[in-house]
PDB file of C-alpha atoms in Angstrom:
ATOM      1  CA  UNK A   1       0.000   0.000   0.000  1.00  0.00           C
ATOM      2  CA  UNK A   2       1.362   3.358  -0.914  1.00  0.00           C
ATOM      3  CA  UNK A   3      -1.564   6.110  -1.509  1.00  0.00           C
ATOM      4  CA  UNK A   4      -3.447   8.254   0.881  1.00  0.00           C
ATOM      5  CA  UNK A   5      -6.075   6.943   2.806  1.00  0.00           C
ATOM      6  CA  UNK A   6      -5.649   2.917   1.500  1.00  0.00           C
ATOM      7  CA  UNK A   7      -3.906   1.929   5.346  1.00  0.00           C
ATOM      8  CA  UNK A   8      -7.330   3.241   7.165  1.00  0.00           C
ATOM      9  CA  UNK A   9      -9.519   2.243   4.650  1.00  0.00           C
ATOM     10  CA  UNK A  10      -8.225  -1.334   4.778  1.00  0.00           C
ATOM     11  CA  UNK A  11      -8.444  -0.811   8.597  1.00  0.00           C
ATOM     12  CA  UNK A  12     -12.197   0.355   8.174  1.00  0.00           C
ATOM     13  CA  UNK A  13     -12.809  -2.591   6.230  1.00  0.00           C
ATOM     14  CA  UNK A  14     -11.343  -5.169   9.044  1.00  0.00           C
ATOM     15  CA  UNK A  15     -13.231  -2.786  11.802  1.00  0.00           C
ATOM     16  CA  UNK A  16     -16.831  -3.771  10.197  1.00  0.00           C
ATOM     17  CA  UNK A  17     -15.488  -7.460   9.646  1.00  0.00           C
ATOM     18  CA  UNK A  18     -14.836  -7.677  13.385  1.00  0.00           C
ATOM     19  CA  UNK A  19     -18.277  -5.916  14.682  1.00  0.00           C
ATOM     20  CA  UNK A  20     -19.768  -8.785  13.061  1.00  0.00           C
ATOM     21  CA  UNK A  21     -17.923 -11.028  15.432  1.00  0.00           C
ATOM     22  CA  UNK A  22     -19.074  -8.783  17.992  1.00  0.00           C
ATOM     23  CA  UNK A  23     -22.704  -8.688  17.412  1.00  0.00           C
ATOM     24  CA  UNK A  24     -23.070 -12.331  17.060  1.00  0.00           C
ATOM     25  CA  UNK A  25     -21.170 -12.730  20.604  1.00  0.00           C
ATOM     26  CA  UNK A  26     -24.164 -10.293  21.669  1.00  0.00           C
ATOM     27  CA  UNK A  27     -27.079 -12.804  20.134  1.00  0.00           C
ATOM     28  CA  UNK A  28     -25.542 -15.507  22.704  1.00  0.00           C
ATOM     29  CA  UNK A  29     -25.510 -13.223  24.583  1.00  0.00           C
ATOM     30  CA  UNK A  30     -28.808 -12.446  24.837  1.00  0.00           C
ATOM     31  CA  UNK A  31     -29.975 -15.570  24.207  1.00  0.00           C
ATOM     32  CA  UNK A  32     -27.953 -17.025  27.617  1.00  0.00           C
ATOM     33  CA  UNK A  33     -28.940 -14.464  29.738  1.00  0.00           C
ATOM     34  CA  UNK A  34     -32.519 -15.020  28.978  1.00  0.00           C
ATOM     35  CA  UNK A  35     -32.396 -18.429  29.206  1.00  0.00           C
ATOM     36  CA  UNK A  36     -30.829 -18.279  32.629  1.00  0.00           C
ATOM     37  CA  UNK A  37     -33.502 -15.929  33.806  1.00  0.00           C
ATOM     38  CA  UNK A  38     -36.286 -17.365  32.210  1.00  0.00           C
ATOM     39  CA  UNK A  39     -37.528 -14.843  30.247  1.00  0.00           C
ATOM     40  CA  UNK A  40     -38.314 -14.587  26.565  1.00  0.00           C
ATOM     41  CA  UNK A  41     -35.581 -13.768  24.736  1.00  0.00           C
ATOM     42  CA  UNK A  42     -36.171  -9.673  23.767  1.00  0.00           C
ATOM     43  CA  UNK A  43     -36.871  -9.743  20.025  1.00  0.00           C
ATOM     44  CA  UNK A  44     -36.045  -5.903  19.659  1.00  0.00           C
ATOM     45  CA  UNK A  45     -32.800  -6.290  21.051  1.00  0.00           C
ATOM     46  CA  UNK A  46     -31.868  -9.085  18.716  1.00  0.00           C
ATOM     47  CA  UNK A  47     -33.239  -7.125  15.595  1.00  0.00           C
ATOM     48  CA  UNK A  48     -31.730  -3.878  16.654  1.00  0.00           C
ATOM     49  CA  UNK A  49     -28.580  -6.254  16.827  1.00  0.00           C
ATOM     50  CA  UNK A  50     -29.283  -8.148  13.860  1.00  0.00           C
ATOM     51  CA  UNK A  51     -29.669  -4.602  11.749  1.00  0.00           C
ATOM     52  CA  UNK A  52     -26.474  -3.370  13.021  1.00  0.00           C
ATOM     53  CA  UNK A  53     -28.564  -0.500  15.168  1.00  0.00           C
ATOM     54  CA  UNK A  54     -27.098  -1.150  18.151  1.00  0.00           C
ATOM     55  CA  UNK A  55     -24.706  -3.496  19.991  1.00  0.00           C
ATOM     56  CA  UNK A  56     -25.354  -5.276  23.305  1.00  0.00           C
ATOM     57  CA  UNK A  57     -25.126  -3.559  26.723  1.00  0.00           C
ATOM     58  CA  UNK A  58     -22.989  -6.019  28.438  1.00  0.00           C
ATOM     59  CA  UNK A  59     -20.071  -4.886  25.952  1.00  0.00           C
ATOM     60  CA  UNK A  60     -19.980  -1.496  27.742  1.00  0.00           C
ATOM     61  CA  UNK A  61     -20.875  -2.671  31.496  1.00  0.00           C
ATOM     62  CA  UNK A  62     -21.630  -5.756  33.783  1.00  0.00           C
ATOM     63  CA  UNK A  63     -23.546  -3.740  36.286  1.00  0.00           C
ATOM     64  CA  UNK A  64     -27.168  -4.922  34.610  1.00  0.00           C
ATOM     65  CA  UNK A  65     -25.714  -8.666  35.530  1.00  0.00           C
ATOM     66  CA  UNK A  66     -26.592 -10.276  39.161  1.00  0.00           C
ATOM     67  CA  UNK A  67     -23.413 -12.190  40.435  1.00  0.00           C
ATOM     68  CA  UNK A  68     -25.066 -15.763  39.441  1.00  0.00           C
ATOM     69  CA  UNK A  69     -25.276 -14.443  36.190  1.00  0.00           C
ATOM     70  CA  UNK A  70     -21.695 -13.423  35.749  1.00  0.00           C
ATOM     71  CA  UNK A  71     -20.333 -15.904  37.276  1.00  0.00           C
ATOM     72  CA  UNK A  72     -22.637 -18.165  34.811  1.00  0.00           C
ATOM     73  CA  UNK A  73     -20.876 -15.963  31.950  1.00  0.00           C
ATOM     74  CA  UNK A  74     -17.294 -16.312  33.155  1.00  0.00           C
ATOM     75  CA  UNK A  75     -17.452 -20.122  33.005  1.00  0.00           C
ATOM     76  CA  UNK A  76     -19.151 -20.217  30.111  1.00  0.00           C
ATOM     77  CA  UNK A  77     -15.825 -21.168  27.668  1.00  0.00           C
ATOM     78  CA  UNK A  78     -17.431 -19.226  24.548  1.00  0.00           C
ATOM     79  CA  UNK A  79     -17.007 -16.030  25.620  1.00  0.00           C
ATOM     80  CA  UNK A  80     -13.500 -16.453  25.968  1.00  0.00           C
ATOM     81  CA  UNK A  81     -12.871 -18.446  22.738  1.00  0.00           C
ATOM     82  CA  UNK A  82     -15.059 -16.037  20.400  1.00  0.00           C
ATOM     83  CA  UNK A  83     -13.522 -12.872  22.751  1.00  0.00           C
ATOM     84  CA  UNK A  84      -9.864 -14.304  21.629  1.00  0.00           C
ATOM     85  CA  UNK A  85     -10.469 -14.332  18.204  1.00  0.00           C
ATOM     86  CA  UNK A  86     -11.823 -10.997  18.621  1.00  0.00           C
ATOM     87  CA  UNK A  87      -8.675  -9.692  19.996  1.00  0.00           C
ATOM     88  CA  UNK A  88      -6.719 -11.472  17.794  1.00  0.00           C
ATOM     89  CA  UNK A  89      -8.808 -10.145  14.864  1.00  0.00           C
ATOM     90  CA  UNK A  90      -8.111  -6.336  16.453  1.00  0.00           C
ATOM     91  CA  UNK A  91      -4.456  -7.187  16.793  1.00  0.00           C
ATOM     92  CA  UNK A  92      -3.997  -7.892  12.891  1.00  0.00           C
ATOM     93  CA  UNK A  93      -5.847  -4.585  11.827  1.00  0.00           C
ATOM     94  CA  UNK A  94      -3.607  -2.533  13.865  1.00  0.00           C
ATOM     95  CA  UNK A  95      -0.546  -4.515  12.954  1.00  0.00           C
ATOM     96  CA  UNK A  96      -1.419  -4.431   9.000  1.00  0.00           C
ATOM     97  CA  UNK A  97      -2.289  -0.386  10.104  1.00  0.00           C
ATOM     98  CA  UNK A  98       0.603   0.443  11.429  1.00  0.00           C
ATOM     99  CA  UNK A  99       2.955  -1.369   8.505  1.00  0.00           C
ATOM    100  CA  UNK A 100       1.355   0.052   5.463  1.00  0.00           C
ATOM    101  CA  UNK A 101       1.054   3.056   7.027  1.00  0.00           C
ATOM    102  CA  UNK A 102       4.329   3.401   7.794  1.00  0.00           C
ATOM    103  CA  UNK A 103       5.149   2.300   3.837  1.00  0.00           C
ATOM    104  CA  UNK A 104       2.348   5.347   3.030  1.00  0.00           C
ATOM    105  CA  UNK A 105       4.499   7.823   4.833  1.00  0.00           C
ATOM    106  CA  UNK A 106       7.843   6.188   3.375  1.00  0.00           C
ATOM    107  CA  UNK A 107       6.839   6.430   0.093  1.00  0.00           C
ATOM    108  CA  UNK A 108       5.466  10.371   0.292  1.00  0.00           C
ATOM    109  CA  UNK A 109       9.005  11.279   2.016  1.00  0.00           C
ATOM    110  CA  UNK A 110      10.875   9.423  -1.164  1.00  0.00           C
ATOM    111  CA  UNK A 111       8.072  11.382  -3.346  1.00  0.00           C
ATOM    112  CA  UNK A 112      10.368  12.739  -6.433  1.00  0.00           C
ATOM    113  CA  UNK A 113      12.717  10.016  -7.205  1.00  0.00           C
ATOM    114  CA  UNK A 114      12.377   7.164 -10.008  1.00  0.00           C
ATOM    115  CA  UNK A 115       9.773   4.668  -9.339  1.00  0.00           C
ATOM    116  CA  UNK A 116      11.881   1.852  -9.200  1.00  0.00           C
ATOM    117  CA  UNK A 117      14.190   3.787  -6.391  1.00  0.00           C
ATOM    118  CA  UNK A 118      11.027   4.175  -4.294  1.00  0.00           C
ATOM    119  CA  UNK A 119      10.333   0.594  -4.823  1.00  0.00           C
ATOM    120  CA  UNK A 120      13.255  -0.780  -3.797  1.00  0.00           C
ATOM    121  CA  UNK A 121      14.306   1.132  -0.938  1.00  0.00           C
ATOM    122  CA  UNK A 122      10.618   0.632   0.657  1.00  0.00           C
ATOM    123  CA  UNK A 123      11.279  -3.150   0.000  1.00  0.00           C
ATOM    124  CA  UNK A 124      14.260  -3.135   1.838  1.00  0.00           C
ATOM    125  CA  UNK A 125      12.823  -0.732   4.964  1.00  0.00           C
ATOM    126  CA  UNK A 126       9.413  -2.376   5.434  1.00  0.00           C
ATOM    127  CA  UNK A 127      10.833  -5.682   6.917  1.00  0.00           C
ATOM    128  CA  UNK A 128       9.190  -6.083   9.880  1.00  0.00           C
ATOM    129  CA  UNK A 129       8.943  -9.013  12.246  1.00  0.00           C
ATOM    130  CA  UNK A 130       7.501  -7.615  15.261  1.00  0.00           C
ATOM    131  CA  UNK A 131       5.892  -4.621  17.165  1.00  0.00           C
ATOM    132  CA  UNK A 132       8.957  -3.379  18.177  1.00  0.00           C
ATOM    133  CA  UNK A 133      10.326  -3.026  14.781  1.00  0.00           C
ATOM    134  CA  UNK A 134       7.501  -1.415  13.456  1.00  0.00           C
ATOM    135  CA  UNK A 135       8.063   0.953  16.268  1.00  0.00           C
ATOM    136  CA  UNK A 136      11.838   1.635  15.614  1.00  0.00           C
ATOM    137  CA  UNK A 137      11.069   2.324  12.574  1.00  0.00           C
ATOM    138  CA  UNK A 138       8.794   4.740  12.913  1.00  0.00           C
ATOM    139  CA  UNK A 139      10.878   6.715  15.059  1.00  0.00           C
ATOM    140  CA  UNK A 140      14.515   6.341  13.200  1.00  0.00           C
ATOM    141  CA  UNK A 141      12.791   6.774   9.653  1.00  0.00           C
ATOM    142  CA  UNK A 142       9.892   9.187  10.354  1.00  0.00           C
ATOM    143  CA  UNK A 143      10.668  10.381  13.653  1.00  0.00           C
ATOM    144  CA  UNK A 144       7.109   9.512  15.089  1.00  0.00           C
ATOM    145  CA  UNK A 145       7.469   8.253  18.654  1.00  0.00           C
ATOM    146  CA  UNK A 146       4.519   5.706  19.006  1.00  0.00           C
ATOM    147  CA  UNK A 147       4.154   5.232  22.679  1.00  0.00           C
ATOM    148  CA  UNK A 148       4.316   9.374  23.064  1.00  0.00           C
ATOM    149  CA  UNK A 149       0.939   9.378  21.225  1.00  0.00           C
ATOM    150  CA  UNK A 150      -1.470   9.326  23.895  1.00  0.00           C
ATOM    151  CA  UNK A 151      -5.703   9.646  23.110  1.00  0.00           C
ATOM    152  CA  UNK A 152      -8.286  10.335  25.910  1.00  0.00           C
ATOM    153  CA  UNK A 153      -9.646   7.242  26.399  1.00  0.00           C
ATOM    154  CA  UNK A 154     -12.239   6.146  29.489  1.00  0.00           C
ATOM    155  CA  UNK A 155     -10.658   2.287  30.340  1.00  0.00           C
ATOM    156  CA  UNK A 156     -13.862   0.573  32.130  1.00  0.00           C
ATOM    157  CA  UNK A 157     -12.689  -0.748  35.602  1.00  0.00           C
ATOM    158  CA  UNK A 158     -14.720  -3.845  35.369  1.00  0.00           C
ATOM    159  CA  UNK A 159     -12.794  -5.185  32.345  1.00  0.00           C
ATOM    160  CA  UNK A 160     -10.154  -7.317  32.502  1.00  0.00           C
ATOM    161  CA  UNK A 161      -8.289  -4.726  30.249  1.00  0.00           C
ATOM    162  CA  UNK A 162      -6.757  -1.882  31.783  1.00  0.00           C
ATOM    163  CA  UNK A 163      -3.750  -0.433  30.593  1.00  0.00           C
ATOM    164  CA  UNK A 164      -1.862   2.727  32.028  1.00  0.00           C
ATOM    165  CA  UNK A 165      -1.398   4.646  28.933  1.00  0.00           C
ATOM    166  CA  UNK A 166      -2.030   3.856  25.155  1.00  0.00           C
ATOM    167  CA  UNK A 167       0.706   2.414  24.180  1.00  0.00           C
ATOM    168  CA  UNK A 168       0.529  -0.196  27.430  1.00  0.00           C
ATOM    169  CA  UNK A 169      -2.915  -0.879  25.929  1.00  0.00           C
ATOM    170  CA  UNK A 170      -0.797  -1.916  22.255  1.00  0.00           C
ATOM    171  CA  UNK A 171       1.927  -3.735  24.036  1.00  0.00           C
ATOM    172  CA  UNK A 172      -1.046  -6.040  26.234  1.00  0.00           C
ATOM    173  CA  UNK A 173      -2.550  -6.448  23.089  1.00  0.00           C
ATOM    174  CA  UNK A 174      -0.119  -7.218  21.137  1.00  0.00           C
ATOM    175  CA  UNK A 175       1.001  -9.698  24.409  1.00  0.00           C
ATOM    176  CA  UNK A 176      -2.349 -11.049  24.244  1.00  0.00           C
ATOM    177  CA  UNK A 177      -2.471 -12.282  20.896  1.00  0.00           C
ATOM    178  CA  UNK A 178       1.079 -14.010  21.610  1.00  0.00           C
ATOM    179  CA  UNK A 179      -0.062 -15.864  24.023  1.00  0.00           C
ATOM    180  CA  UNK A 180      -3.602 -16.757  22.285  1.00  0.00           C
ATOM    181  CA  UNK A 181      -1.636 -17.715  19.583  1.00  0.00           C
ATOM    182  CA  UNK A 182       0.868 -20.088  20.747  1.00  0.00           C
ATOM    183  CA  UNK A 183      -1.500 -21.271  23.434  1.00  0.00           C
ATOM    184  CA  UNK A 184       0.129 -19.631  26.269  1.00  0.00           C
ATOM    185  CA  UNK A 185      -1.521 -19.180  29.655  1.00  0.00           C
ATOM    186  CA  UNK A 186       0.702 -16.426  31.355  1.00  0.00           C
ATOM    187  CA  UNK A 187      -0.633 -14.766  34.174  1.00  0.00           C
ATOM    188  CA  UNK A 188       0.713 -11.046  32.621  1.00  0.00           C
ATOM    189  CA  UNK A 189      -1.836 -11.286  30.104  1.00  0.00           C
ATOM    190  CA  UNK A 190      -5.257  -9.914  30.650  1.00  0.00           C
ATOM    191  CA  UNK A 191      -7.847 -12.296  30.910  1.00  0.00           C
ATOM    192  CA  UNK A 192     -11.118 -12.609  28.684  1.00  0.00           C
ATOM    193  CA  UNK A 193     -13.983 -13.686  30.847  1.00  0.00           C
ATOM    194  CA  UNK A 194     -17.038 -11.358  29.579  1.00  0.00           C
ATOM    195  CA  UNK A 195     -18.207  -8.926  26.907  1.00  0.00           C
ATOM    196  CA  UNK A 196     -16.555  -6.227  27.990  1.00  0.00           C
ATOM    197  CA  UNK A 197     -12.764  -8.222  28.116  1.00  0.00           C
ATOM    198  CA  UNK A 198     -13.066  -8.058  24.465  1.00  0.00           C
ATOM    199  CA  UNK A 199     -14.932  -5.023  23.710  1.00  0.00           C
ATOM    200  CA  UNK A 200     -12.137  -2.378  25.464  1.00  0.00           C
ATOM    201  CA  UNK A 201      -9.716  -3.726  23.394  1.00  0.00           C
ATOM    202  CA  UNK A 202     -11.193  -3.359  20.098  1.00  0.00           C
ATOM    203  CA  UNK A 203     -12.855   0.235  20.473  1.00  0.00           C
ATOM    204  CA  UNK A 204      -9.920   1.663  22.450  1.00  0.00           C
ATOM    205  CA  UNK A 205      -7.737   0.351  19.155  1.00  0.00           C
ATOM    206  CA  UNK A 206      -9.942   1.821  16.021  1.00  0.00           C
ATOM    207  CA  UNK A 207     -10.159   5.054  18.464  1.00  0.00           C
ATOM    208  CA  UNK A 208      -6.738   5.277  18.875  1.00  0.00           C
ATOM    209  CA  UNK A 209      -6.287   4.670  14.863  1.00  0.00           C
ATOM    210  CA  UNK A 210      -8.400   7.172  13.630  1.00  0.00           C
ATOM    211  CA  UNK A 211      -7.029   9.669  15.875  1.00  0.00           C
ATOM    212  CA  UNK A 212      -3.745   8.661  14.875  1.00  0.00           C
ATOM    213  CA  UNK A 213      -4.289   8.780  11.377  1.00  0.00           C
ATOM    214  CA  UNK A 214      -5.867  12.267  11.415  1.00  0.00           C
ATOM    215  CA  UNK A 215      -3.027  13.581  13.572  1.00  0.00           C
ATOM    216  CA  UNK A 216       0.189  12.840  11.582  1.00  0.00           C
ATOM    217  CA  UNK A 217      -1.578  12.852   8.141  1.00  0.00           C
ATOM    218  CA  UNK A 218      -1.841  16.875   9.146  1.00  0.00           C
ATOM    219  CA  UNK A 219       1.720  16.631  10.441  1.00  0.00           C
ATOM    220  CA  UNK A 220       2.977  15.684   7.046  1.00  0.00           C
ATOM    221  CA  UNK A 221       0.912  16.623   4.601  1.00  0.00           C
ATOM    222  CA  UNK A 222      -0.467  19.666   5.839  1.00  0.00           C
ATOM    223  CA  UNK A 223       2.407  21.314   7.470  1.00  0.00           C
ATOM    224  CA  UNK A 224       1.500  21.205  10.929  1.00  0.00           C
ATOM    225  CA  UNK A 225      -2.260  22.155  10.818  1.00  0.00           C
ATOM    226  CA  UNK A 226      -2.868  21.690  14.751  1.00  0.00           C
ATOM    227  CA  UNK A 227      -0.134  24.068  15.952  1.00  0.00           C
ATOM    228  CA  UNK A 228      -1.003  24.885  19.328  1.00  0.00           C
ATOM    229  CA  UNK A 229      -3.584  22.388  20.000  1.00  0.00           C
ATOM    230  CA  UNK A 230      -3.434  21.147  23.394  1.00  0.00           C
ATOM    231  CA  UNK A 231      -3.185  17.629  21.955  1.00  0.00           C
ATOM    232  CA  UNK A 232      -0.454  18.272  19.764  1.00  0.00           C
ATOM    233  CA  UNK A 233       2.014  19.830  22.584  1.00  0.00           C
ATOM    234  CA  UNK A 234       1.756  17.123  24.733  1.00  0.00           C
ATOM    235  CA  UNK A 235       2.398  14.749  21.765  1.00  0.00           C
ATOM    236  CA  UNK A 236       5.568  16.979  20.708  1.00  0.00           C
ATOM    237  CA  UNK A 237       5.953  17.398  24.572  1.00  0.00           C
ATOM    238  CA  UNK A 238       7.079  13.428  25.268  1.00  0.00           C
ATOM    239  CA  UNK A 239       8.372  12.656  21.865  1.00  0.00           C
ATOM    240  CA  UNK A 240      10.965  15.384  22.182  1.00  0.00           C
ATOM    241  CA  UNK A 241      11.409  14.440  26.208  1.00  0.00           C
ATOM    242  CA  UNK A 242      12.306  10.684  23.985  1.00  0.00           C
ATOM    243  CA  UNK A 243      14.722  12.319  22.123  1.00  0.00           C
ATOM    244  CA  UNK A 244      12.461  12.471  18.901  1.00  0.00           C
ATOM    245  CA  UNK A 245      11.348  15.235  16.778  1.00  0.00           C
ATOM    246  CA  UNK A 246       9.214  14.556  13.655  1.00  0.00           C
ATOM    247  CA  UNK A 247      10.948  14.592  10.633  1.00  0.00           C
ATOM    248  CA  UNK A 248       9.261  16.642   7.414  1.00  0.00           C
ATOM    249  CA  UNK A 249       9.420  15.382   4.006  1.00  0.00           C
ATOM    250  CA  UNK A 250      12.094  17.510   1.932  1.00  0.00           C
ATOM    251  CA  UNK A 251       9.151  18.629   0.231  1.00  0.00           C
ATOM    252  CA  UNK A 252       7.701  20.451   3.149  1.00  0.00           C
ATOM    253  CA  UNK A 253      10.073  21.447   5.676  1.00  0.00           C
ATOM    254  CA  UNK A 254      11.014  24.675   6.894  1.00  0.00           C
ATOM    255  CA  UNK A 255      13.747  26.596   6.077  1.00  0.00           C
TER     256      UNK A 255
END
């Protein structure tokens, strides 16, 4: 991927793949908790559901839950399977994100020399084998310091899932799928018990995406539009306290 706008649509695209994973978690749901209290199962919920209206309360809270019904939930191995894959699913957006749009911001910096230059030298760059070398790279290349960009973002205290800062929440995550993965139980990792293990994770990462691709898509291609935002000092604030300042394309920088 090398064009504008391609590395968040793709992300868009995975975003609406994994709400569908979501809201059929939210049918069973539904359909558990009615059956352990008896009641009919609530046909407006599951249509509102069904027609993508609405997703299910218990992905933002457990408080409408008695403890026999949590309890029921958390040993209930499906959550935790389906909730896995979810994470998993959220992992590879932002992973696929971050790489092509670090080749998107490689490519517009090399803007100006042959084709085949461009091609070559992004081939060699864009290796990555990891998180952290996405990250270096980033920051020797571009000079964007990923774990100085912070968003405001409200962490629910009953989930499983609560990182210090946003780029703790990318380093669980990106522990979390590890471990999934290669069938690891380690203690470190957050566990997914309910709705709301799974649900954190994914909206705190396509929050912290589209924020991110706003911000430094401004940065380089418009100059700088959000001088003196609040937002944008405190971002410039702990990259440069890292030792990093953003580096403009030859195209664009100051003299």
């Amino acid at each position: 991927m090398s064009s504008r706008s391609e590395a968040f649509d793709a992300f868009v695209e995975s975003e609406k793949g994994i709400l569908n994973i979501v809201r059929a978690l939210d049918l069973y749901a539904v359909h558990l908790i009615a059956q352990i209290r008896g009641q009919e199962v609530p046909r407006d919920t599951v249509e509102a559901i069904m027609s993508m209206r609405k997703i299910c309360g218990l992905n933002i809270s457990n408080a409408s839950l008695t403890d026999v019904e949590l309890s029921e939930i958390k040993r209930n191995d499906y959550f935790k399977e389906v909730g896995e894959q979810i994470v998993i699913s959220t992992h590879s957006a932002l992973e696929h994100y971050l790489q092509s749009k670090f080749e998107e911001y490689y490519r517009y910096h090399l803007k100006g020399l042959p084709q085949s230059v461009v091609d070559e030298s992004t081939k060699q760059v864009c290796r990555f084998r990891s998180l952290d070398d996405v990250k270096k790279a980033f920051t020797r290349v571009l000079g964007i310091h990923l774990p100085s960009f912070e968003i405001d973002f409200d962490f629910n205290p009953e989930s499983n899932f609560n990182p210090g800062s946003s780029w703790d929440a990318i380093l669980q995550l990106n522990k979390k799928r590890h471990d999934v993965v290669h069938n690891k139980h380690d203690e470190e990792s957050f566990r997914i018990e309910t709705l709301i293990d799974s649900w954190f994770p994914f909206e705190f990462t396509r929050m912290w995406v589209t924020r991110f691709d706003h911000f430094f898509d401004h940065q380089l291609y418009d100059g700088g539009w959000f001088k003196g935002d609040r937002f944008t000092q405190e971002y410039f604030r702990k990259a440069k306290s890292a030792g990093v300042d953003l580096i403009q394309p030859p195209s664009i920088q100051k003299g």
